[in-house]
mmCIF file of C-alpha atoms in Angstrom:
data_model
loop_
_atom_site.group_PDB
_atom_site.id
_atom_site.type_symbol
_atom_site.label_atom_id
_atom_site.label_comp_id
_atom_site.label_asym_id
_atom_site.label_seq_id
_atom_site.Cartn_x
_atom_site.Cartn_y
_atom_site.Cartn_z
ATOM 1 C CA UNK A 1 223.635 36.156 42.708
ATOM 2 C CA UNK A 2 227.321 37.187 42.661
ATOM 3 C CA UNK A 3 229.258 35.405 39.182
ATOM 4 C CA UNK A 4 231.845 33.634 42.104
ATOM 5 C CA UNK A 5 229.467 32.379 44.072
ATOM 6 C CA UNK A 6 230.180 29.104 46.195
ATOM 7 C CA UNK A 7 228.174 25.970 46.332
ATOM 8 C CA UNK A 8 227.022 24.452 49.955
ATOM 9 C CA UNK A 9 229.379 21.716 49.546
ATOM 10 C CA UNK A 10 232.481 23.872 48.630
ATOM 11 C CA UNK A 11 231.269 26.168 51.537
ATOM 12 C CA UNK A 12 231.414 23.533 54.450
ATOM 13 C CA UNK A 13 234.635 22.461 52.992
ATOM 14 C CA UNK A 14 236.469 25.408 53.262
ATOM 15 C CA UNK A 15 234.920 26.507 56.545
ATOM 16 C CA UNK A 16 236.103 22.444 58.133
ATOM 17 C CA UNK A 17 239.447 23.009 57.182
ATOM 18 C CA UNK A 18 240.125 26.332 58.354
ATOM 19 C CA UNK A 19 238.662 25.532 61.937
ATOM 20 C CA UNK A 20 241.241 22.276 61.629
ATOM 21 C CA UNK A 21 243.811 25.112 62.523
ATOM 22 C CA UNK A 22 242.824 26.241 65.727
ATOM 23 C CA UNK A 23 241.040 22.894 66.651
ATOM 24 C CA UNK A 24 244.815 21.685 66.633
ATOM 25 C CA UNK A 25 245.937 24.378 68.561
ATOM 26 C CA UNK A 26 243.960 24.042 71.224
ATOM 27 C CA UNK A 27 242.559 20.743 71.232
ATOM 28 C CA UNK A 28 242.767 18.099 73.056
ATOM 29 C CA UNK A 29 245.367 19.770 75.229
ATOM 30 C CA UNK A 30 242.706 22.102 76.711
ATOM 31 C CA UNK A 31 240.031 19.477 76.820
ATOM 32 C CA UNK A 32 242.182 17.137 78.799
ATOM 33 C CA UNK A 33 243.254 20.061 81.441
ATOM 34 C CA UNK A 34 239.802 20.804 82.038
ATOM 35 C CA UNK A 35 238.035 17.591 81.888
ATOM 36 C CA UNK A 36 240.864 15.322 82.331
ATOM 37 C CA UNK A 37 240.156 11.728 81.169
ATOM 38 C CA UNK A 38 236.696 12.641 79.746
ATOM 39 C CA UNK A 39 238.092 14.795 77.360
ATOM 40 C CA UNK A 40 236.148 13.128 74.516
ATOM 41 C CA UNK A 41 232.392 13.198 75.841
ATOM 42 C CA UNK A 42 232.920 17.214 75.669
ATOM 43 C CA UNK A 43 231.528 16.795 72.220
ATOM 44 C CA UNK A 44 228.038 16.499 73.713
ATOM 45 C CA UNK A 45 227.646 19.479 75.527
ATOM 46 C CA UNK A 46 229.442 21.153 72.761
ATOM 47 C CA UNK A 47 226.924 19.999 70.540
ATOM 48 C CA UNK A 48 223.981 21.533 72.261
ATOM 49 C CA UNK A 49 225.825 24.978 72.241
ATOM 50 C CA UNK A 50 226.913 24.985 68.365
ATOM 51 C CA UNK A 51 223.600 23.814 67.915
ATOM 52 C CA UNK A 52 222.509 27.222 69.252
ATOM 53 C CA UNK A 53 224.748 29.258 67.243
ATOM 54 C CA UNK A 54 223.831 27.132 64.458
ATOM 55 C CA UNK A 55 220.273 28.621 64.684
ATOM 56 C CA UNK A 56 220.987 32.271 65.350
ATOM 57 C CA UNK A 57 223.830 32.889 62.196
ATOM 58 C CA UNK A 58 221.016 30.909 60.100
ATOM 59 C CA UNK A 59 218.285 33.256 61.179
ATOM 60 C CA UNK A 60 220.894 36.073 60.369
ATOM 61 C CA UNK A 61 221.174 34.810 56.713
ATOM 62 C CA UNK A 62 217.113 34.261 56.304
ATOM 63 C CA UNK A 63 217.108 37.561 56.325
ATOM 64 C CA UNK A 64 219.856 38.148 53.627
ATOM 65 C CA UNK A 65 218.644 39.221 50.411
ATOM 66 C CA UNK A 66 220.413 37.645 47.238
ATOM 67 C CA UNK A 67 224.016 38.393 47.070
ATOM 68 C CA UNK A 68 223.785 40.166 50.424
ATOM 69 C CA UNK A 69 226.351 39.604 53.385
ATOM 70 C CA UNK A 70 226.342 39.946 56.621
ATOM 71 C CA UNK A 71 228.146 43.305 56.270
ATOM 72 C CA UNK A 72 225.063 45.129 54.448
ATOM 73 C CA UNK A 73 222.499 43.465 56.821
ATOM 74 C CA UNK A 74 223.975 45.268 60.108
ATOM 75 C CA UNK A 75 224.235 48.458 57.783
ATOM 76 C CA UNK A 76 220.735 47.948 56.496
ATOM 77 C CA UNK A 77 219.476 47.072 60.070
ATOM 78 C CA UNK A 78 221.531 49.318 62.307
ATOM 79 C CA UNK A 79 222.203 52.382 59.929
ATOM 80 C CA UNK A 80 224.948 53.940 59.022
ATOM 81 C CA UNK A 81 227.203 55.093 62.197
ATOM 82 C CA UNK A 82 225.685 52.359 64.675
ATOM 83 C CA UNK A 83 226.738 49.843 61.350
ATOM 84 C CA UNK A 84 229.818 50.810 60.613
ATOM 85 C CA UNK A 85 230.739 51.091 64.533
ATOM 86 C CA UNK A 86 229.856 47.396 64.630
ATOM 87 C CA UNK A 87 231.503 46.400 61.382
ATOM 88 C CA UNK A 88 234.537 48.156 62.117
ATOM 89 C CA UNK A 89 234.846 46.348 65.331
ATOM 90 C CA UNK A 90 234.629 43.042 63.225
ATOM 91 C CA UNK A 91 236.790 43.502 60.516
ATOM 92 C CA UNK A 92 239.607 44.833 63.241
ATOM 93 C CA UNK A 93 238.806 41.162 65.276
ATOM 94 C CA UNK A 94 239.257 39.423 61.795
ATOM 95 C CA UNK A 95 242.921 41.140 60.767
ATOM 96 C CA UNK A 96 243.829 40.430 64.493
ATOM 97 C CA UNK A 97 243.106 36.906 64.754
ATOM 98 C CA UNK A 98 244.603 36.601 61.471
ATOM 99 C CA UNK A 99 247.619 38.274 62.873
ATOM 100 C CA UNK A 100 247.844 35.736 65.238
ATOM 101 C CA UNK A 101 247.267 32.657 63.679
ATOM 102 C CA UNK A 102 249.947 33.485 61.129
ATOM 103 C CA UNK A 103 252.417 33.783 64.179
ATOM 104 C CA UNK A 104 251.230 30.752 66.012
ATOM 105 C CA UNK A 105 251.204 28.282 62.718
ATOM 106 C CA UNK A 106 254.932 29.333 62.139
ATOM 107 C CA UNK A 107 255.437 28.716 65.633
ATOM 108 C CA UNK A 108 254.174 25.147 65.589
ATOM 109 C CA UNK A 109 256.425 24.902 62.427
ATOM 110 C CA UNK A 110 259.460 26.086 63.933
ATOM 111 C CA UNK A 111 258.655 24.260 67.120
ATOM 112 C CA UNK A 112 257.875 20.835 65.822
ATOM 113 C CA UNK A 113 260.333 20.969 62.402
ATOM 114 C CA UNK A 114 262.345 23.531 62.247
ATOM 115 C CA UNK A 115 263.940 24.227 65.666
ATOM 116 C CA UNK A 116 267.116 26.502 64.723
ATOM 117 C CA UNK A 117 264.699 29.013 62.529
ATOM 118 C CA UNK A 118 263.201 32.044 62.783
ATOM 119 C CA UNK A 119 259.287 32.319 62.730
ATOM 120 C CA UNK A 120 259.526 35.137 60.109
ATOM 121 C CA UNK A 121 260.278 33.582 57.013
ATOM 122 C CA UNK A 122 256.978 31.570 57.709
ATOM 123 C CA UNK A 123 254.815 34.509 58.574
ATOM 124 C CA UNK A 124 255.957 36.330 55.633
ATOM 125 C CA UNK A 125 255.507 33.163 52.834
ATOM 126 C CA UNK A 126 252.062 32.295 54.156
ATOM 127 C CA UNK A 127 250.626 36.137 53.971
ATOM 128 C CA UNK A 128 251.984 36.757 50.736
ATOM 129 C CA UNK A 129 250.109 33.656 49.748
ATOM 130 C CA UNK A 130 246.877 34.560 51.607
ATOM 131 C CA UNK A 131 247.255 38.281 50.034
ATOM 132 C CA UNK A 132 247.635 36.482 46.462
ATOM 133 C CA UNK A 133 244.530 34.348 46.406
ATOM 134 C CA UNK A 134 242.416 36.801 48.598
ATOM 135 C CA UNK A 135 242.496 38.885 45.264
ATOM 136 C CA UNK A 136 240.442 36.082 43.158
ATOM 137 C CA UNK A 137 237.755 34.331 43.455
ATOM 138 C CA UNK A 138 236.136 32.620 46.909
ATOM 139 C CA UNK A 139 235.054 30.090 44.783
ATOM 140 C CA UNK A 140 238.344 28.811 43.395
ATOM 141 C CA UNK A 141 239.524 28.599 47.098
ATOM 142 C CA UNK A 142 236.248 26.508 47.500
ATOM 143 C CA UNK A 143 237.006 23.483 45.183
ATOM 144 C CA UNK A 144 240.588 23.651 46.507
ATOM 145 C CA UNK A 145 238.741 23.088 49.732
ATOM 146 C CA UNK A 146 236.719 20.321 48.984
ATOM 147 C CA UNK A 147 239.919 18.101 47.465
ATOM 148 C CA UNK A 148 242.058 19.431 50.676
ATOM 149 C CA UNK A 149 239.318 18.313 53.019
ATOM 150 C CA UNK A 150 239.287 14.911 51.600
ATOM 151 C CA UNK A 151 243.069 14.769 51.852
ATOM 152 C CA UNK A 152 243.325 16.121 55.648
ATOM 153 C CA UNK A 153 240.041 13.698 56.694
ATOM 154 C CA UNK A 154 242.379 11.003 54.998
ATOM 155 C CA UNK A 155 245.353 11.810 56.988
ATOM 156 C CA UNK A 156 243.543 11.834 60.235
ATOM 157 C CA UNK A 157 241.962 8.675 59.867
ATOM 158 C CA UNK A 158 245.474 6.801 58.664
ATOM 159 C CA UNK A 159 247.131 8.177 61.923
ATOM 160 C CA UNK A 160 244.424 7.864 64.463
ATOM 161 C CA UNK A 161 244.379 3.957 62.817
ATOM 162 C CA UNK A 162 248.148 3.326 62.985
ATOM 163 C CA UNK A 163 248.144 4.900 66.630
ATOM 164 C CA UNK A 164 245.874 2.343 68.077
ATOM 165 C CA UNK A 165 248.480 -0.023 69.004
ATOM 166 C CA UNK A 166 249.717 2.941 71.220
ATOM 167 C CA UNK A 167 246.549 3.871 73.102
ATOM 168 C CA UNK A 168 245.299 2.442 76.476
ATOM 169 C CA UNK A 169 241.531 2.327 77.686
ATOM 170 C CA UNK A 170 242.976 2.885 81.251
ATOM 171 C CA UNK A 171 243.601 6.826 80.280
ATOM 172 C CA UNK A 172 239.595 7.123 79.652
ATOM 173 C CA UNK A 173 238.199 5.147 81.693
ATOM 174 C CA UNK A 174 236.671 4.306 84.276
ATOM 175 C CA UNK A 175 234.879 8.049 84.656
ATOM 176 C CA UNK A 176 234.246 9.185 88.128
ATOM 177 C CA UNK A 177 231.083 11.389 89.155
ATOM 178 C CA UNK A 178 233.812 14.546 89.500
ATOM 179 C CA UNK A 179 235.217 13.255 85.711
ATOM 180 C CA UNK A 180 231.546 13.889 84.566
ATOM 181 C CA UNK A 181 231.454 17.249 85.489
ATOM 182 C CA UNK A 182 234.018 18.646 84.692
ATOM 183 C CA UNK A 183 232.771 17.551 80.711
ATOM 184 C CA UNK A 184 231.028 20.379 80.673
ATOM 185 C CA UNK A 185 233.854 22.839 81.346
ATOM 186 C CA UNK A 186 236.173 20.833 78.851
ATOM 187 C CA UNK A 187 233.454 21.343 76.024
ATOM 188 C CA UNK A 188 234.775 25.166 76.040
ATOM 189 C CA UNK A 189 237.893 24.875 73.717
ATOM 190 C CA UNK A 190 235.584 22.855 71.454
ATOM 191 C CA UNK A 191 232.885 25.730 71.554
ATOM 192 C CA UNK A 192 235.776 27.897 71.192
ATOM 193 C CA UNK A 193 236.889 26.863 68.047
ATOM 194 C CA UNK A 194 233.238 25.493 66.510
ATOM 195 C CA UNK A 195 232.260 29.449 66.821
ATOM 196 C CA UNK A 196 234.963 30.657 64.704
ATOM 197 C CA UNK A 197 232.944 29.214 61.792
ATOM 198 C CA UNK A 198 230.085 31.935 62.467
ATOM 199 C CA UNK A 199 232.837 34.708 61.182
ATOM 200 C CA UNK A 200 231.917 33.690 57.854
ATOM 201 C CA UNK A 201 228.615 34.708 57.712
ATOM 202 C CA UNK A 202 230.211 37.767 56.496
ATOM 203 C CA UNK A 203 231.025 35.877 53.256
ATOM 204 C CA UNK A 204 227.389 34.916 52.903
ATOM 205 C CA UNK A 205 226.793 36.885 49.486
ATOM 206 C CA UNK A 206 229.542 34.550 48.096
ATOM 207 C CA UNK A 207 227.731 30.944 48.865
ATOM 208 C CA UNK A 208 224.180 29.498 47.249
ATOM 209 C CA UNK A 209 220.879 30.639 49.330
ATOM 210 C CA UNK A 210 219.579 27.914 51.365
ATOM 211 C CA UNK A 211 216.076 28.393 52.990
ATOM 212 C CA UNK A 212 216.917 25.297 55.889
ATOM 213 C CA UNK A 213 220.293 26.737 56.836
ATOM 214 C CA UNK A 214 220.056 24.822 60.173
ATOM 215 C CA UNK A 215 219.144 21.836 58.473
ATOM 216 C CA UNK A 216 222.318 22.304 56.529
ATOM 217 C CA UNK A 217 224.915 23.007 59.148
ATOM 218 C CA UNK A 218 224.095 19.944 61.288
ATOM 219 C CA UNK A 219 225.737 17.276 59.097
ATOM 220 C CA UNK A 220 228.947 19.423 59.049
ATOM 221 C CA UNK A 221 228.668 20.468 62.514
ATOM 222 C CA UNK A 222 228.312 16.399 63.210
ATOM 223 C CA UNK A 223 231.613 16.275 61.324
ATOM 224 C CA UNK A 224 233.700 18.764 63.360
ATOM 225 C CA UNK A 225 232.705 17.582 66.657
ATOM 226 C CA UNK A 226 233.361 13.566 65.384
ATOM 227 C CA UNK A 227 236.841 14.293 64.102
ATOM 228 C CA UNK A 228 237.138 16.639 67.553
ATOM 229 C CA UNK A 229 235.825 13.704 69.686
ATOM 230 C CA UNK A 230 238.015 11.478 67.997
ATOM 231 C CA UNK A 231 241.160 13.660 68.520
ATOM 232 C CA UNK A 232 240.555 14.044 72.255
ATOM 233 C CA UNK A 233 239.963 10.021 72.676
ATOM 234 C CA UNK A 234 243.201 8.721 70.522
ATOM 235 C CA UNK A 235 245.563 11.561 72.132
ATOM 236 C CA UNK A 236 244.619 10.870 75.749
ATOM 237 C CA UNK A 237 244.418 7.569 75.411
ATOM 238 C CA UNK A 238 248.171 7.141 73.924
ATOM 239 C CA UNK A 239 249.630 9.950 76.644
ATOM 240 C CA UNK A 240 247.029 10.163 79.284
ATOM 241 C CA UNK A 241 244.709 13.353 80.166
ATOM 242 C CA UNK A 242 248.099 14.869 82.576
ATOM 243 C CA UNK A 243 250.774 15.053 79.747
ATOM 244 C CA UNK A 244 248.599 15.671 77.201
ATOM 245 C CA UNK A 245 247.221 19.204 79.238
ATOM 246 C CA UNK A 246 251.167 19.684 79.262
ATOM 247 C CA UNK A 247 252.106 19.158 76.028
ATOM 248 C CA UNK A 248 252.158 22.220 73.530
ATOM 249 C CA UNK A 249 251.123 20.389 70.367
ATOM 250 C CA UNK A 250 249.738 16.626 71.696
ATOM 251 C CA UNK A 251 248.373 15.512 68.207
ATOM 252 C CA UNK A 252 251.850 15.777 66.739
ATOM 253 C CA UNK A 253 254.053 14.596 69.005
ATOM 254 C CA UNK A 254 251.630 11.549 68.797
ATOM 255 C CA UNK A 255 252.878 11.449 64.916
ATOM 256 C CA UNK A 256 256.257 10.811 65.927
ATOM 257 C CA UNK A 257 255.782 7.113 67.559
ATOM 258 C CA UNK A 258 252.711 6.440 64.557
ATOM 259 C CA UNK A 259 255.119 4.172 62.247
ATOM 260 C CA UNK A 260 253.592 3.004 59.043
ATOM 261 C CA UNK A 261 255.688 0.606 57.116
ATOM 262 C CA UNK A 262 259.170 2.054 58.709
ATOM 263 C CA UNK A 263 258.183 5.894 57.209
ATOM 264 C CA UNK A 264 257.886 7.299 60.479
ATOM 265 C CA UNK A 265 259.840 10.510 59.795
ATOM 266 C CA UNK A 266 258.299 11.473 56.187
ATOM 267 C CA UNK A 267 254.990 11.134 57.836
ATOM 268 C CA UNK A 268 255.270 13.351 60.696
ATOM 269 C CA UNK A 269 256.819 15.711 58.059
ATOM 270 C CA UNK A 270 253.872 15.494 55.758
ATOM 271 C CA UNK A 271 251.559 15.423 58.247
ATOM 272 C CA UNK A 272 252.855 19.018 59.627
ATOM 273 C CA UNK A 273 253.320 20.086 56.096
ATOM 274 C CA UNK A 274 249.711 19.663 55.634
ATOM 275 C CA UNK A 275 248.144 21.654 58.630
ATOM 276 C CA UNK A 276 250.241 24.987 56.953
ATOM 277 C CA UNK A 277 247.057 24.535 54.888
ATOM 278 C CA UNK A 278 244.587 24.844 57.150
ATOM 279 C CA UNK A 279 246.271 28.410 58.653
ATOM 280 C CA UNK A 280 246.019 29.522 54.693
ATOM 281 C CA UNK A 281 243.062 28.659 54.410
ATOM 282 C CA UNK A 282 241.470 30.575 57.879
ATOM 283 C CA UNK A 283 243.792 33.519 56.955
ATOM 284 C CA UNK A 284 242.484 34.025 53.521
ATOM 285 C CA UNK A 285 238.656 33.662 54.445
ATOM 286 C CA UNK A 286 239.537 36.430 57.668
ATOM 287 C CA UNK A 287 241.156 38.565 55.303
ATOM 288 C CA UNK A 288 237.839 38.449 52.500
ATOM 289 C CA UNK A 289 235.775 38.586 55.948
ATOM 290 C CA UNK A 290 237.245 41.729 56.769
ATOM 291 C CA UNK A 291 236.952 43.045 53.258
ATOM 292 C CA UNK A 292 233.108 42.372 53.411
ATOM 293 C CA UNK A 293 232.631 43.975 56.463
ATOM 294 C CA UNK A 294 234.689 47.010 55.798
ATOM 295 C CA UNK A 295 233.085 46.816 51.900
ATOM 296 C CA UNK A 296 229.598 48.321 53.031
ATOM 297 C CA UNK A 297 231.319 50.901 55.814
ATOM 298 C CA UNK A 298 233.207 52.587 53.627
ATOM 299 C CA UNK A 299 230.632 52.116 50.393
ATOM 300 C CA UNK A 300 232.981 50.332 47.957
ATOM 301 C CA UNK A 301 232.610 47.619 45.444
ATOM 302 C CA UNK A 302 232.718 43.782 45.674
ATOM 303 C CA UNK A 303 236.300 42.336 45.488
ATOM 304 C CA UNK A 304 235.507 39.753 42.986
ATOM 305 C CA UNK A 305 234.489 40.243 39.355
ATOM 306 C CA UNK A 306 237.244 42.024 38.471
ATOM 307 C CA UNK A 307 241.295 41.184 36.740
ATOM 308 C CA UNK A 308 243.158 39.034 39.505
ATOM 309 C CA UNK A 309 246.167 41.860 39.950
ATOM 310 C CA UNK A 310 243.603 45.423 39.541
ATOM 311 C CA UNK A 311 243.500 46.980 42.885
ATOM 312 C CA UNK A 312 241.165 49.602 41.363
ATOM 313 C CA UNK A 313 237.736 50.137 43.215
ATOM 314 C CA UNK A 314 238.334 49.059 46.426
ATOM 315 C CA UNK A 315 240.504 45.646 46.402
ATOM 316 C CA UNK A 316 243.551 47.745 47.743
ATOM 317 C CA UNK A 317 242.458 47.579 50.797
ATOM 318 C CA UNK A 318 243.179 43.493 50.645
ATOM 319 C CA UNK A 319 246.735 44.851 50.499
ATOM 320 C CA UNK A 320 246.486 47.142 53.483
ATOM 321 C CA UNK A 321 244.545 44.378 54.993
ATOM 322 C CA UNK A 322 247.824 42.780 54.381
ATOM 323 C CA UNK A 323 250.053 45.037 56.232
ATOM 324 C CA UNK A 324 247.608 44.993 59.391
ATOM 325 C CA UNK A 325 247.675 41.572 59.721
ATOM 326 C CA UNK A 326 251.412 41.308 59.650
ATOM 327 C CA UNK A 327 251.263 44.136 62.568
ATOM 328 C CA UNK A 328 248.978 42.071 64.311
ATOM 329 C CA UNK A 329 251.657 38.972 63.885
ATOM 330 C CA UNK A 330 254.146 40.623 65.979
ATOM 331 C CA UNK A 331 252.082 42.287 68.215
ATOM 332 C CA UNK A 332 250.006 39.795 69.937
ATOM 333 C CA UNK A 333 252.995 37.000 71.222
ATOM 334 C CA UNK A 334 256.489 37.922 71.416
ATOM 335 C CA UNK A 335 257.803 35.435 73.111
ATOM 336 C CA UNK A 336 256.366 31.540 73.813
ATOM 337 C CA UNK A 337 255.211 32.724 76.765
ATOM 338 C CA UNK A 338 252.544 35.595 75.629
ATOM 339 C CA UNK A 339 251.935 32.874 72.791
ATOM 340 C CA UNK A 340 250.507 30.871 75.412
ATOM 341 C CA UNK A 341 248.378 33.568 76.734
ATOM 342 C CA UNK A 342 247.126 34.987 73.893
ATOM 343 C CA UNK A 343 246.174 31.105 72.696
ATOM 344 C CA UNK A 344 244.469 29.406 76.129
ATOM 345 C CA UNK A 345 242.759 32.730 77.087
ATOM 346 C CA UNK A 346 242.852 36.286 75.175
ATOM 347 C CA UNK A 347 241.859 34.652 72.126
ATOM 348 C CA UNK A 348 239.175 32.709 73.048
ATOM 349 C CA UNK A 349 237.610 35.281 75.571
ATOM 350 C CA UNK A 350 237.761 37.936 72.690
ATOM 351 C CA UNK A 351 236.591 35.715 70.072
ATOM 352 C CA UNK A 352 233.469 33.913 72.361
ATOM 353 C CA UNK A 353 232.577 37.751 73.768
ATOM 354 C CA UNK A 354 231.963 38.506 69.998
ATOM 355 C CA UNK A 355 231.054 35.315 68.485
ATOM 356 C CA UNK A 356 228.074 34.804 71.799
ATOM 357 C CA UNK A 357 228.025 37.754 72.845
ATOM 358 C CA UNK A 358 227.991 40.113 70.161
ATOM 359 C CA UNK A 359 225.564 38.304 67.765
ATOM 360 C CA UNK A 360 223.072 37.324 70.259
ATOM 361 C CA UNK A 361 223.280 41.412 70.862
ATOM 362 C CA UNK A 362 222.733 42.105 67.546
ATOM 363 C CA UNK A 363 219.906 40.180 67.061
ATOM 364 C CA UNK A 364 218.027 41.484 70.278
ATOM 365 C CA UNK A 365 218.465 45.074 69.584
ATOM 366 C CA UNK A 366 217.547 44.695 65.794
ATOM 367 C CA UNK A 367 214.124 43.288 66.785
ATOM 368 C CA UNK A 368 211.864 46.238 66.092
ATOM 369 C CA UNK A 369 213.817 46.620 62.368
ATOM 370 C CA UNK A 370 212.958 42.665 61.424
ATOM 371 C CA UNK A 371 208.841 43.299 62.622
ATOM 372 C CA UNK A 372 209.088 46.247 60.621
ATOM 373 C CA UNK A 373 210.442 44.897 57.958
ATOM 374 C CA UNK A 374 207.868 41.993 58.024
ATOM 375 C CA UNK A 375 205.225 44.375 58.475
ATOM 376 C CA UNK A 376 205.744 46.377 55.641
ATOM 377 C CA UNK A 377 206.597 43.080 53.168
ATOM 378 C CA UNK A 378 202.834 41.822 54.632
ATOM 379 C CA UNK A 379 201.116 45.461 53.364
ATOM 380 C CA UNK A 380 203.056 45.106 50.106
ATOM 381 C CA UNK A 381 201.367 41.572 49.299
#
């Protein structure tokens, strides 16, 4: 087992707060265009899917041996030029979407704070910080996790309190036959983002064996889709499911009426200051994602174990990693408009197509390697 490795609990931390970023992005704007007032029972169906994925990444890592990612796995499974085709593909997914979440959390920044600035100054700050701690340890990002989840999960519940006084019951309810429908549409954008966590089954050889991973995840998964549930309910009740599907960022324009002993302001401004976090943290874990898939490909050596600053033996690609991702940034939205785009559709489709698609692939066509694999660990017994 690798000298950095991560406990469970530091593990689920870090993976909650970086899907907090694109569960604010999309959520519950998205669930309240598609499902309108029952925004917040999408978190059922939702359930049932995660619960799905849930399975298949766990069978994936039952099959890891100790200190083994996903990345040597597919190579061990698929060989080498059907592996590194496939991990190629996902490590050039990971730099994108890191790409573009560093654009869209300066947008939200420059949007909701800082109106007469430029989104570059905030692109350029948070990668230089992602490309800093990608070159130590996963599990120093881990307990930074665990005391930043606490923080967030205290944040949340403070605001969706101090809202209450704001919300109506007549934006939920009463639910027509058409309103219960259309829940199962609006549980996409929460599917959406609740797959993103699967990504990091790349950074498996980093994170304590568990021989019930499925067992594991459901306690965490419980707490995505509660805090998700939660966010759809307080947001549509306080604005109603029409201008919240219109409103680019619903949660925190709801911050702006939430006053809590007069501070109004410095909250909203704390509150916003906080979710730059949750980009860091998804960039950094896409960037080491990337790493571990490309790692195996191209036969070089784990990033960790090693002086913070040597780039010897590999960890120079974190810094070309680096100058990818910043391509990516300007690639995918240049204007508000594409932002949109790339956010509501382009990104998900890519990411689900992958995510769904691609593993459940994976897993089909490696079916006569895993039987021959058992069958050979059964003669050697």
């Amino acid at each position: 087992m690798n000298d950095g490795t991560m406990t469970r609990k530091q593990f689920a931390a870090v993976i909650f707060v970086a899907l907090l970023s694109p569960l604010m992005r999309l959520e519950p704007r998205l669930s309240a265009l598609l499902a309108g007032r029952g925004a917040f029972l999408c978190v059922i169906p939702a359930f049932f899917i995660l619960w799905l994925l849930a399975a298949l990444t766990g069978s994936f890592c039952r099959h890891m041996r100790p200190g083994e990612g996903m990345g040597e796995l597919l190579m061990r499974w698929l060989g080498p030029v059907l592996g590194r085709t496939v991990l190629l593909i996902f490590a050039g997914w990971f730099l994108f979407y890191a790409g573009f979440i560093l654009r869209s959390g300066a947008e939200r920044l420059v949007a909701t704070v800082y109106p007469s600035s430029g989104v570059e100054p905030f692109v350029f700050t948070l990668l230089g910080m992602c490309l800093l701690t990608s070159l130590g340890t996963l599990r120093a990002a881990g307990r930074a996790a665990v005391i930043l989840q606490a923080i967030l999960l205290g944040v949340l519940g403070i605001v969706f309190v101090f809202s209450l006084p704001n919300v109506s019951l007549d934006n939920l309810l009463p639910l027509t036959e058409t309103d219960g429908l259309s829940v199962l549409l609006g549980a996409w954008p929460m599917v959406t983002v609740g797959g993103v966590a699967a990504c990091f089954i790349f950074l498996s050889g980093y994170v304590e064996k568990t021989d019930r991973p499925v067992k594991w995840a459901m306690p965490h998964l419980a707490l995505y889709l509660a805090v998700a549930g939660l966010l759809c309910a307080v947001v549509t009740a306080t604005f109603g499911p029409r201008l919240t599907a219109q409103l680019s960022f619903p949660f925190f324009v709801m911050i702006r009426d939430v006053s809590i002993l007069g501070l109004a302001q410095r909250i909203e401004a704390v509150v916003i200051a906080l979710w730059v976090f949750t980009d860091f943290v998804l960039c950094l874990l896409l960037l080491r994602c990337a790493y571990e898939a490309l790692r195996p490909a191209l036969c070089l050596s784990p990033a960790e174990g090693r002086p913070m600053f040597a780039l010897r033996r590999g960890r120079w690609l974190l810094l070309a990693e680096g100058g990818v991702v910043l391509l990516c940034s300007y690639v995918t939205a240049p204007s508000a408009n594409d932002l949109l785009l790339w956010s509501d559709r382009l990104i998900p489709l890519i990411s689900n197509s992958l995510i769904y698609g691609g593993l459940s692939l994976l897993w089909l066509v490696t079916i006569p390697k895993r039987r021959r694999e058992k069958k050979a660990a059964g003669n050697n017994k």
